[in-house]
């Protein structure tokens, strides 16, 4: 197998670059404890698949999309990981995410390996019907790579509970059964066998770990300040839970705008605005601010809950938070990690 290598410039590290760099640092600490050939083996993905999807959409035309599925490791069980939908999805990105899932599952002791899949499309530019058609197309084309002993999917950036319901139905149809043999499509609606609380679990976990981390540095959560980058499933739930814990959220951003108020944002009002406008941008409870500038405002906690590579070697020296709580996949590059560590963040 050709080794998976990183090639991006230092200031523009990809998810795969970050995953490989973090693995390399961990491997150095394990020299002498784990044979080098084992470290070399688990560094590489077991399987990388590229698919072409050609669904007919509402305009009556056949559209072509690229899709990827990576099983990084399945030594502990079937590969587990979400289905990402974004124009920026690449095979290397999905490989890096699958690798990170291997470590996550192993660290918390669940019997899964690491996997991930992705569809190269912008969900915001698809109607609800076209998105369902695309999800079903992916399920039909990938179903031979998916199953309780192979790969267990879930929602990720750009996908949600409804998508998993469509995905489960399409898998069952492809196999000629009324429903899937087992509940291995996770993150689906509760009415289809999903788990209550699953959608909010990640965001609530971010808030819980933030409170514990603040306690470690002797900062009372009540009155502490936080800035959250991202207002999707993870970011929005994190904001809500932080507010419930008494942590003052002073800045929030999404892909279309950002708002900042050092005195604290009215979170219920912010949610009402976002529901109407589709973005936190334009909220009159604070001043508009550039999303990159928001990351550099003084606060106790900075929570990147959007995309990868947001805290970099270029801006890490200007971060003025006491804690960076990572809620996205690989939001801090290895070079930025070193700078933050030197600064005591």
mmCIF file of C-alpha atoms in Angstrom:
data_model
loop_
_atom_site.group_PDB
_atom_site.id
_atom_site.type_symbol
_atom_site.label_atom_id
_atom_site.label_comp_id
_atom_site.label_asym_id
_atom_site.label_seq_id
_atom_site.Cartn_x
_atom_site.Cartn_y
_atom_site.Cartn_z
ATOM 1 C CA UNK A 1 0.000 0.000 0.000
ATOM 2 C CA UNK A 2 1.260 3.481 -0.827
ATOM 3 C CA UNK A 3 1.758 5.343 2.469
ATOM 4 C CA UNK A 4 -0.669 8.133 3.237
ATOM 5 C CA UNK A 5 1.389 11.300 3.479
ATOM 6 C CA UNK A 6 0.737 14.940 4.251
ATOM 7 C CA UNK A 7 1.651 17.596 1.737
ATOM 8 C CA UNK A 8 -0.119 20.831 2.694
ATOM 9 C CA UNK A 9 1.875 23.914 3.746
ATOM 10 C CA UNK A 10 2.377 24.303 7.489
ATOM 11 C CA UNK A 11 -0.093 27.187 7.762
ATOM 12 C CA UNK A 12 -2.774 25.324 5.826
ATOM 13 C CA UNK A 13 -2.796 21.922 7.471
ATOM 14 C CA UNK A 14 -5.583 19.602 6.400
ATOM 15 C CA UNK A 15 -7.472 17.224 8.657
ATOM 16 C CA UNK A 16 -5.229 14.424 7.405
ATOM 17 C CA UNK A 17 -2.080 16.471 8.126
ATOM 18 C CA UNK A 18 -3.281 17.109 11.668
ATOM 19 C CA UNK A 19 -4.292 13.488 12.271
ATOM 20 C CA UNK A 20 -0.924 12.205 11.024
ATOM 21 C CA UNK A 21 1.014 14.782 13.060
ATOM 22 C CA UNK A 22 -0.889 13.931 16.242
ATOM 23 C CA UNK A 23 -0.386 10.228 15.623
ATOM 24 C CA UNK A 24 3.326 10.828 15.075
ATOM 25 C CA UNK A 25 3.653 12.619 18.416
ATOM 26 C CA UNK A 26 1.840 9.798 20.210
ATOM 27 C CA UNK A 27 3.922 7.153 18.428
ATOM 28 C CA UNK A 28 7.159 8.784 19.593
ATOM 29 C CA UNK A 29 6.036 8.308 23.183
ATOM 30 C CA UNK A 30 5.336 4.621 22.528
ATOM 31 C CA UNK A 31 8.700 3.710 21.018
ATOM 32 C CA UNK A 32 9.916 0.619 22.840
ATOM 33 C CA UNK A 33 6.416 -0.304 24.037
ATOM 34 C CA UNK A 34 4.801 -1.048 20.665
ATOM 35 C CA UNK A 35 6.759 -2.624 17.787
ATOM 36 C CA UNK A 36 7.416 -0.108 14.983
ATOM 37 C CA UNK A 37 5.778 -2.374 12.413
ATOM 38 C CA UNK A 38 2.520 -2.237 14.402
ATOM 39 C CA UNK A 39 2.689 1.554 14.581
ATOM 40 C CA UNK A 40 3.312 1.651 10.821
ATOM 41 C CA UNK A 41 0.351 -0.657 10.204
ATOM 42 C CA UNK A 42 -2.206 1.277 12.252
ATOM 43 C CA UNK A 43 -1.066 4.551 10.692
ATOM 44 C CA UNK A 44 -2.483 3.460 7.343
ATOM 45 C CA UNK A 45 -6.173 3.124 6.385
ATOM 46 C CA UNK A 46 -7.367 -0.389 5.681
ATOM 47 C CA UNK A 47 -9.704 0.636 2.876
ATOM 48 C CA UNK A 48 -10.370 3.793 0.840
ATOM 49 C CA UNK A 49 -13.239 3.791 -1.634
ATOM 50 C CA UNK A 50 -14.351 6.435 -4.139
ATOM 51 C CA UNK A 51 -17.837 6.283 -5.642
ATOM 52 C CA UNK A 52 -19.592 8.157 -8.433
ATOM 53 C CA UNK A 53 -23.208 9.079 -7.754
ATOM 54 C CA UNK A 54 -25.454 10.034 -10.678
ATOM 55 C CA UNK A 55 -28.962 10.804 -9.372
ATOM 56 C CA UNK A 56 -31.653 12.553 -11.404
ATOM 57 C CA UNK A 57 -32.653 15.670 -9.476
ATOM 58 C CA UNK A 58 -35.747 17.870 -9.530
ATOM 59 C CA UNK A 59 -34.608 19.758 -12.626
ATOM 60 C CA UNK A 60 -34.947 16.519 -14.587
ATOM 61 C CA UNK A 61 -31.188 16.300 -15.237
ATOM 62 C CA UNK A 62 -28.695 13.685 -14.116
ATOM 63 C CA UNK A 63 -26.053 15.238 -11.843
ATOM 64 C CA UNK A 64 -22.723 13.633 -10.947
ATOM 65 C CA UNK A 65 -21.264 13.747 -7.446
ATOM 66 C CA UNK A 66 -18.149 12.192 -5.920
ATOM 67 C CA UNK A 67 -18.449 10.247 -2.683
ATOM 68 C CA UNK A 68 -15.893 8.571 -0.437
ATOM 69 C CA UNK A 69 -15.901 5.871 2.231
ATOM 70 C CA UNK A 70 -12.854 5.073 4.354
ATOM 71 C CA UNK A 71 -12.433 2.288 6.878
ATOM 72 C CA UNK A 72 -9.271 3.204 8.709
ATOM 73 C CA UNK A 73 -9.236 0.331 11.174
ATOM 74 C CA UNK A 74 -11.539 -2.447 12.321
ATOM 75 C CA UNK A 75 -9.378 -4.337 14.821
ATOM 76 C CA UNK A 76 -11.818 -3.608 17.666
ATOM 77 C CA UNK A 77 -15.020 -3.947 15.647
ATOM 78 C CA UNK A 78 -16.855 -2.444 12.677
ATOM 79 C CA UNK A 79 -15.682 0.975 11.544
ATOM 80 C CA UNK A 80 -17.786 3.796 13.018
ATOM 81 C CA UNK A 81 -18.122 7.307 11.651
ATOM 82 C CA UNK A 82 -20.472 9.880 10.209
ATOM 83 C CA UNK A 83 -21.456 10.856 6.680
ATOM 84 C CA UNK A 84 -20.205 14.351 5.848
ATOM 85 C CA UNK A 85 -21.755 16.434 3.063
ATOM 86 C CA UNK A 86 -19.817 19.492 1.902
ATOM 87 C CA UNK A 87 -18.293 20.850 -1.290
ATOM 88 C CA UNK A 88 -14.874 20.720 0.392
ATOM 89 C CA UNK A 89 -15.021 16.946 1.028
ATOM 90 C CA UNK A 90 -12.001 15.051 -0.334
ATOM 91 C CA UNK A 91 -10.698 11.511 0.013
ATOM 92 C CA UNK A 92 -7.802 12.737 2.168
ATOM 93 C CA UNK A 93 -10.167 14.668 4.442
ATOM 94 C CA UNK A 94 -12.335 11.600 4.969
ATOM 95 C CA UNK A 95 -9.182 9.529 5.602
ATOM 96 C CA UNK A 96 -8.073 11.918 8.348
ATOM 97 C CA UNK A 97 -11.510 11.898 9.962
ATOM 98 C CA UNK A 98 -11.639 8.097 9.845
ATOM 99 C CA UNK A 99 -8.218 7.926 11.515
ATOM 100 C CA UNK A 100 -9.383 10.241 14.311
ATOM 101 C CA UNK A 101 -12.444 8.019 14.824
ATOM 102 C CA UNK A 102 -10.135 5.040 15.392
ATOM 103 C CA UNK A 103 -8.461 6.839 18.288
ATOM 104 C CA UNK A 104 -11.727 8.193 19.711
ATOM 105 C CA UNK A 105 -13.383 4.779 19.820
ATOM 106 C CA UNK A 106 -10.302 3.119 21.311
ATOM 107 C CA UNK A 107 -9.817 5.814 23.953
ATOM 108 C CA UNK A 108 -13.360 5.587 25.317
ATOM 109 C CA UNK A 109 -13.375 1.792 25.103
ATOM 110 C CA UNK A 110 -16.227 1.098 22.680
ATOM 111 C CA UNK A 111 -15.980 -1.935 20.362
ATOM 112 C CA UNK A 112 -15.638 0.003 17.110
ATOM 113 C CA UNK A 113 -12.897 0.904 14.705
ATOM 114 C CA UNK A 114 -12.620 4.191 12.852
ATOM 115 C CA UNK A 115 -14.470 5.019 9.652
ATOM 116 C CA UNK A 116 -15.940 7.973 7.802
ATOM 117 C CA UNK A 117 -17.739 8.762 4.579
ATOM 118 C CA UNK A 118 -18.444 11.897 2.608
ATOM 119 C CA UNK A 119 -20.399 13.301 -0.311
ATOM 120 C CA UNK A 120 -18.941 16.192 -2.302
ATOM 121 C CA UNK A 121 -21.956 18.519 -2.425
ATOM 122 C CA UNK A 122 -23.203 21.697 -0.754
ATOM 123 C CA UNK A 123 -26.378 20.758 1.177
ATOM 124 C CA UNK A 124 -27.437 24.408 1.367
ATOM 125 C CA UNK A 125 -27.830 24.491 -2.415
ATOM 126 C CA UNK A 126 -30.021 21.385 -2.515
ATOM 127 C CA UNK A 127 -33.764 21.303 -2.006
ATOM 128 C CA UNK A 128 -35.059 18.885 0.620
ATOM 129 C CA UNK A 129 -36.144 16.479 -2.130
ATOM 130 C CA UNK A 130 -32.811 16.680 -3.968
ATOM 131 C CA UNK A 131 -30.859 16.115 -0.746
ATOM 132 C CA UNK A 132 -32.972 13.041 0.010
ATOM 133 C CA UNK A 133 -32.386 11.772 -3.540
ATOM 134 C CA UNK A 134 -28.622 12.247 -3.141
ATOM 135 C CA UNK A 135 -28.532 10.508 0.244
ATOM 136 C CA UNK A 136 -30.511 7.574 -1.163
ATOM 137 C CA UNK A 137 -28.176 7.412 -4.156
ATOM 138 C CA UNK A 138 -25.178 7.189 -1.840
ATOM 139 C CA UNK A 139 -26.862 4.454 0.217
ATOM 140 C CA UNK A 140 -27.647 2.370 -2.887
ATOM 141 C CA UNK A 141 -24.149 2.721 -4.315
ATOM 142 C CA UNK A 142 -22.341 2.127 -1.032
ATOM 143 C CA UNK A 143 -24.584 -0.463 0.605
ATOM 144 C CA UNK A 144 -22.178 -3.357 -0.027
ATOM 145 C CA UNK A 145 -19.592 -1.504 2.098
ATOM 146 C CA UNK A 146 -22.019 -0.785 4.955
ATOM 147 C CA UNK A 147 -23.334 -3.109 7.631
ATOM 148 C CA UNK A 148 -23.141 -4.108 11.294
ATOM 149 C CA UNK A 149 -19.844 -5.928 10.710
ATOM 150 C CA UNK A 150 -18.372 -3.419 8.241
ATOM 151 C CA UNK A 151 -19.176 0.253 8.653
ATOM 152 C CA UNK A 152 -21.727 1.939 10.939
ATOM 153 C CA UNK A 153 -22.772 5.400 9.637
ATOM 154 C CA UNK A 154 -24.142 8.437 11.475
ATOM 155 C CA UNK A 155 -24.866 12.118 10.789
ATOM 156 C CA UNK A 156 -21.955 14.529 10.433
ATOM 157 C CA UNK A 157 -21.432 18.018 9.040
ATOM 158 C CA UNK A 158 -24.144 18.661 6.466
ATOM 159 C CA UNK A 159 -26.323 15.668 7.382
ATOM 160 C CA UNK A 160 -28.966 15.121 10.049
ATOM 161 C CA UNK A 161 -31.508 12.734 11.582
ATOM 162 C CA UNK A 162 -33.866 12.898 8.596
ATOM 163 C CA UNK A 163 -31.007 11.985 6.259
ATOM 164 C CA UNK A 164 -30.241 8.928 8.365
ATOM 165 C CA UNK A 165 -33.890 7.897 8.152
ATOM 166 C CA UNK A 166 -33.749 8.075 4.350
ATOM 167 C CA UNK A 167 -30.393 6.278 4.410
ATOM 168 C CA UNK A 168 -31.770 3.427 6.533
ATOM 169 C CA UNK A 169 -34.786 3.054 4.253
ATOM 170 C CA UNK A 170 -32.634 2.985 1.110
ATOM 171 C CA UNK A 171 -30.316 0.341 2.589
ATOM 172 C CA UNK A 172 -33.315 -1.847 3.467
ATOM 173 C CA UNK A 173 -34.751 -1.441 -0.035
ATOM 174 C CA UNK A 174 -31.398 -2.384 -1.620
ATOM 175 C CA UNK A 175 -31.327 -5.556 0.483
ATOM 176 C CA UNK A 176 -34.962 -6.422 -0.254
ATOM 177 C CA UNK A 177 -36.126 -6.257 3.348
ATOM 178 C CA UNK A 178 -38.709 -4.130 5.168
ATOM 179 C CA UNK A 179 -36.106 -2.641 7.505
ATOM 180 C CA UNK A 180 -32.392 -3.042 8.113
ATOM 181 C CA UNK A 181 -31.296 -6.200 9.900
ATOM 182 C CA UNK A 182 -30.290 -4.437 13.095
ATOM 183 C CA UNK A 183 -30.114 -0.783 14.098
ATOM 184 C CA UNK A 184 -26.672 -0.063 12.668
ATOM 185 C CA UNK A 185 -27.655 3.212 10.971
ATOM 186 C CA UNK A 186 -27.186 5.496 13.964
ATOM 187 C CA UNK A 187 -28.445 9.020 14.509
ATOM 188 C CA UNK A 188 -31.814 8.320 12.884
ATOM 189 C CA UNK A 189 -35.130 9.734 14.164
ATOM 190 C CA UNK A 190 -36.392 8.266 17.440
ATOM 191 C CA UNK A 191 -39.548 7.011 15.713
ATOM 192 C CA UNK A 192 -37.309 4.814 13.528
ATOM 193 C CA UNK A 193 -35.352 3.422 16.472
ATOM 194 C CA UNK A 194 -33.034 6.307 17.225
ATOM 195 C CA UNK A 195 -31.876 7.110 20.746
ATOM 196 C CA UNK A 196 -33.452 10.079 22.606
ATOM 197 C CA UNK A 197 -30.845 12.726 23.358
ATOM 198 C CA UNK A 198 -28.464 11.588 20.655
ATOM 199 C CA UNK A 199 -28.686 14.837 18.648
ATOM 200 C CA UNK A 200 -27.761 17.009 21.633
ATOM 201 C CA UNK A 201 -25.165 14.669 23.154
ATOM 202 C CA UNK A 202 -22.082 16.188 21.513
ATOM 203 C CA UNK A 203 -22.973 19.804 22.284
ATOM 204 C CA UNK A 204 -23.924 18.967 25.862
ATOM 205 C CA UNK A 205 -20.667 17.073 26.200
ATOM 206 C CA UNK A 206 -18.753 20.143 25.036
ATOM 207 C CA UNK A 207 -20.432 22.243 27.732
ATOM 208 C CA UNK A 208 -19.817 19.598 30.405
ATOM 209 C CA UNK A 209 -16.125 19.277 29.588
ATOM 210 C CA UNK A 210 -15.831 23.073 29.473
ATOM 211 C CA UNK A 211 -17.153 23.320 33.031
ATOM 212 C CA UNK A 212 -14.709 20.624 34.202
ATOM 213 C CA UNK A 213 -11.792 22.284 32.408
ATOM 214 C CA UNK A 214 -12.630 25.664 33.961
ATOM 215 C CA UNK A 215 -12.620 24.040 37.401
ATOM 216 C CA UNK A 216 -9.151 22.645 36.691
ATOM 217 C CA UNK A 217 -7.819 26.176 36.245
ATOM 218 C CA UNK A 218 -9.835 27.474 39.222
ATOM 219 C CA UNK A 219 -12.329 29.521 37.210
ATOM 220 C CA UNK A 220 -15.971 29.499 38.309
ATOM 221 C CA UNK A 221 -18.231 28.575 35.403
ATOM 222 C CA UNK A 222 -20.825 31.086 36.574
ATOM 223 C CA UNK A 223 -19.666 34.303 35.009
ATOM 224 C CA UNK A 224 -16.963 32.806 32.800
ATOM 225 C CA UNK A 225 -17.049 33.989 29.181
ATOM 226 C CA UNK A 226 -17.098 31.907 26.003
ATOM 227 C CA UNK A 227 -16.908 32.420 22.248
ATOM 228 C CA UNK A 228 -18.312 29.694 19.998
ATOM 229 C CA UNK A 229 -17.372 29.358 16.336
ATOM 230 C CA UNK A 230 -20.123 27.483 14.515
ATOM 231 C CA UNK A 231 -23.871 27.346 15.011
ATOM 232 C CA UNK A 232 -24.677 23.967 13.518
ATOM 233 C CA UNK A 233 -25.780 20.919 15.457
ATOM 234 C CA UNK A 234 -22.776 20.924 17.798
ATOM 235 C CA UNK A 235 -22.222 24.673 18.091
ATOM 236 C CA UNK A 236 -25.846 25.651 18.694
ATOM 237 C CA UNK A 237 -26.395 22.986 21.356
ATOM 238 C CA UNK A 238 -23.091 23.960 22.989
ATOM 239 C CA UNK A 239 -24.250 27.583 23.169
ATOM 240 C CA UNK A 240 -27.557 26.577 24.738
ATOM 241 C CA UNK A 241 -25.931 24.284 27.310
ATOM 242 C CA UNK A 242 -23.217 26.804 28.196
ATOM 243 C CA UNK A 243 -25.930 29.374 28.834
ATOM 244 C CA UNK A 244 -27.761 26.923 31.112
ATOM 245 C CA UNK A 245 -24.532 26.422 33.087
ATOM 246 C CA UNK A 246 -24.232 30.162 33.664
ATOM 247 C CA UNK A 247 -21.288 30.578 31.293
ATOM 248 C CA UNK A 248 -21.665 33.912 29.502
ATOM 249 C CA UNK A 249 -21.568 33.450 25.713
ATOM 250 C CA UNK A 250 -20.185 36.703 24.312
ATOM 251 C CA UNK A 251 -19.644 35.750 20.663
ATOM 252 C CA UNK A 252 -21.075 33.326 18.123
ATOM 253 C CA UNK A 253 -20.421 32.840 14.416
ATOM 254 C CA UNK A 254 -21.673 30.708 11.562
ATOM 255 C CA UNK A 255 -20.810 30.456 7.882
ATOM 256 C CA UNK A 256 -22.891 33.555 7.050
ATOM 257 C CA UNK A 257 -22.090 35.947 9.900
ATOM 258 C CA UNK A 258 -20.896 36.592 13.424
ATOM 259 C CA UNK A 259 -22.035 38.632 16.407
ATOM 260 C CA UNK A 260 -20.130 39.834 19.480
ATOM 261 C CA UNK A 261 -21.220 41.430 22.749
ATOM 262 C CA UNK A 262 -18.676 41.512 25.623
ATOM 263 C CA UNK A 263 -21.553 41.986 28.079
ATOM 264 C CA UNK A 264 -23.088 38.685 26.979
ATOM 265 C CA UNK A 265 -25.555 37.660 24.276
ATOM 266 C CA UNK A 266 -29.248 37.064 24.963
ATOM 267 C CA UNK A 267 -29.196 33.401 23.959
ATOM 268 C CA UNK A 268 -32.965 32.739 23.709
ATOM 269 C CA UNK A 269 -33.289 35.875 21.542
ATOM 270 C CA UNK A 270 -30.322 34.750 19.429
ATOM 271 C CA UNK A 271 -32.009 31.403 18.764
ATOM 272 C CA UNK A 272 -35.247 33.132 17.766
ATOM 273 C CA UNK A 273 -33.321 35.378 15.365
ATOM 274 C CA UNK A 274 -31.398 32.448 13.849
ATOM 275 C CA UNK A 275 -34.642 30.521 13.333
ATOM 276 C CA UNK A 276 -36.089 33.471 11.389
ATOM 277 C CA UNK A 277 -32.995 34.586 9.477
ATOM 278 C CA UNK A 278 -31.177 31.276 9.028
ATOM 279 C CA UNK A 279 -28.002 32.799 10.474
ATOM 280 C CA UNK A 280 -26.708 34.491 13.625
ATOM 281 C CA UNK A 281 -25.555 37.341 11.397
ATOM 282 C CA UNK A 282 -27.673 40.462 11.766
ATOM 283 C CA UNK A 283 -28.656 39.764 15.377
ATOM 284 C CA UNK A 284 -29.224 43.147 17.004
ATOM 285 C CA UNK A 285 -28.145 41.980 20.454
ATOM 286 C CA UNK A 286 -24.493 42.572 19.602
ATOM 287 C CA UNK A 287 -22.225 44.103 17.000
ATOM 288 C CA UNK A 288 -21.344 42.390 13.734
ATOM 289 C CA UNK A 289 -17.767 41.151 13.533
ATOM 290 C CA UNK A 290 -15.616 39.258 11.062
ATOM 291 C CA UNK A 291 -15.595 35.557 11.922
ATOM 292 C CA UNK A 292 -11.803 35.345 11.964
ATOM 293 C CA UNK A 293 -11.567 38.435 14.172
ATOM 294 C CA UNK A 294 -14.056 36.882 16.597
ATOM 295 C CA UNK A 295 -11.599 34.061 17.358
ATOM 296 C CA UNK A 296 -9.106 36.617 18.660
ATOM 297 C CA UNK A 297 -11.370 38.412 21.152
ATOM 298 C CA UNK A 298 -10.565 38.069 24.883
ATOM 299 C CA UNK A 299 -12.562 35.351 26.651
ATOM 300 C CA UNK A 300 -12.113 32.505 29.107
ATOM 301 C CA UNK A 301 -13.067 29.782 26.621
ATOM 302 C CA UNK A 302 -12.810 29.619 22.837
ATOM 303 C CA UNK A 303 -14.822 26.769 21.302
ATOM 304 C CA UNK A 304 -14.126 26.054 17.620
ATOM 305 C CA UNK A 305 -17.206 24.019 16.618
ATOM 306 C CA UNK A 306 -17.131 24.488 12.855
ATOM 307 C CA UNK A 307 -14.465 23.372 10.402
ATOM 308 C CA UNK A 308 -10.916 22.044 10.624
ATOM 309 C CA UNK A 309 -7.787 24.177 10.716
ATOM 310 C CA UNK A 310 -9.266 27.341 12.257
ATOM 311 C CA UNK A 311 -6.543 27.983 14.846
ATOM 312 C CA UNK A 312 -3.305 28.056 12.879
ATOM 313 C CA UNK A 313 0.321 29.124 13.118
ATOM 314 C CA UNK A 314 -0.820 32.445 11.640
ATOM 315 C CA UNK A 315 -3.383 33.387 14.323
ATOM 316 C CA UNK A 316 -2.425 31.289 17.384
ATOM 317 C CA UNK A 317 -0.248 34.084 18.802
ATOM 318 C CA UNK A 318 -3.319 36.353 18.813
ATOM 319 C CA UNK A 319 -5.705 33.956 20.586
ATOM 320 C CA UNK A 320 -6.688 35.542 23.925
ATOM 321 C CA UNK A 321 -8.647 32.692 25.506
ATOM 322 C CA UNK A 322 -7.511 30.798 28.582
ATOM 323 C CA UNK A 323 -8.892 27.524 27.222
ATOM 324 C CA UNK A 324 -9.478 26.211 23.704
ATOM 325 C CA UNK A 325 -12.124 23.477 23.828
ATOM 326 C CA UNK A 326 -12.140 21.636 20.503
ATOM 327 C CA UNK A 327 -15.665 20.750 19.374
ATOM 328 C CA UNK A 328 -14.880 20.399 15.655
ATOM 329 C CA UNK A 329 -12.642 17.793 14.035
ATOM 330 C CA UNK A 330 -9.036 18.997 14.014
ATOM 331 C CA UNK A 331 -9.730 22.732 14.457
ATOM 332 C CA UNK A 332 -6.210 23.377 15.801
ATOM 333 C CA UNK A 333 -3.217 22.673 13.569
ATOM 334 C CA UNK A 334 -0.134 20.995 15.098
ATOM 335 C CA UNK A 335 1.881 24.208 14.679
ATOM 336 C CA UNK A 336 -0.817 26.213 16.471
ATOM 337 C CA UNK A 337 -0.966 23.578 19.198
ATOM 338 C CA UNK A 338 2.711 24.167 19.957
ATOM 339 C CA UNK A 339 2.234 27.956 20.075
ATOM 340 C CA UNK A 340 -0.772 27.699 22.399
ATOM 341 C CA UNK A 341 1.137 25.337 24.678
ATOM 342 C CA UNK A 342 4.081 27.750 24.877
ATOM 343 C CA UNK A 343 1.653 30.534 25.795
ATOM 344 C CA UNK A 344 0.044 28.461 28.539
ATOM 345 C CA UNK A 345 -3.319 28.175 26.772
#
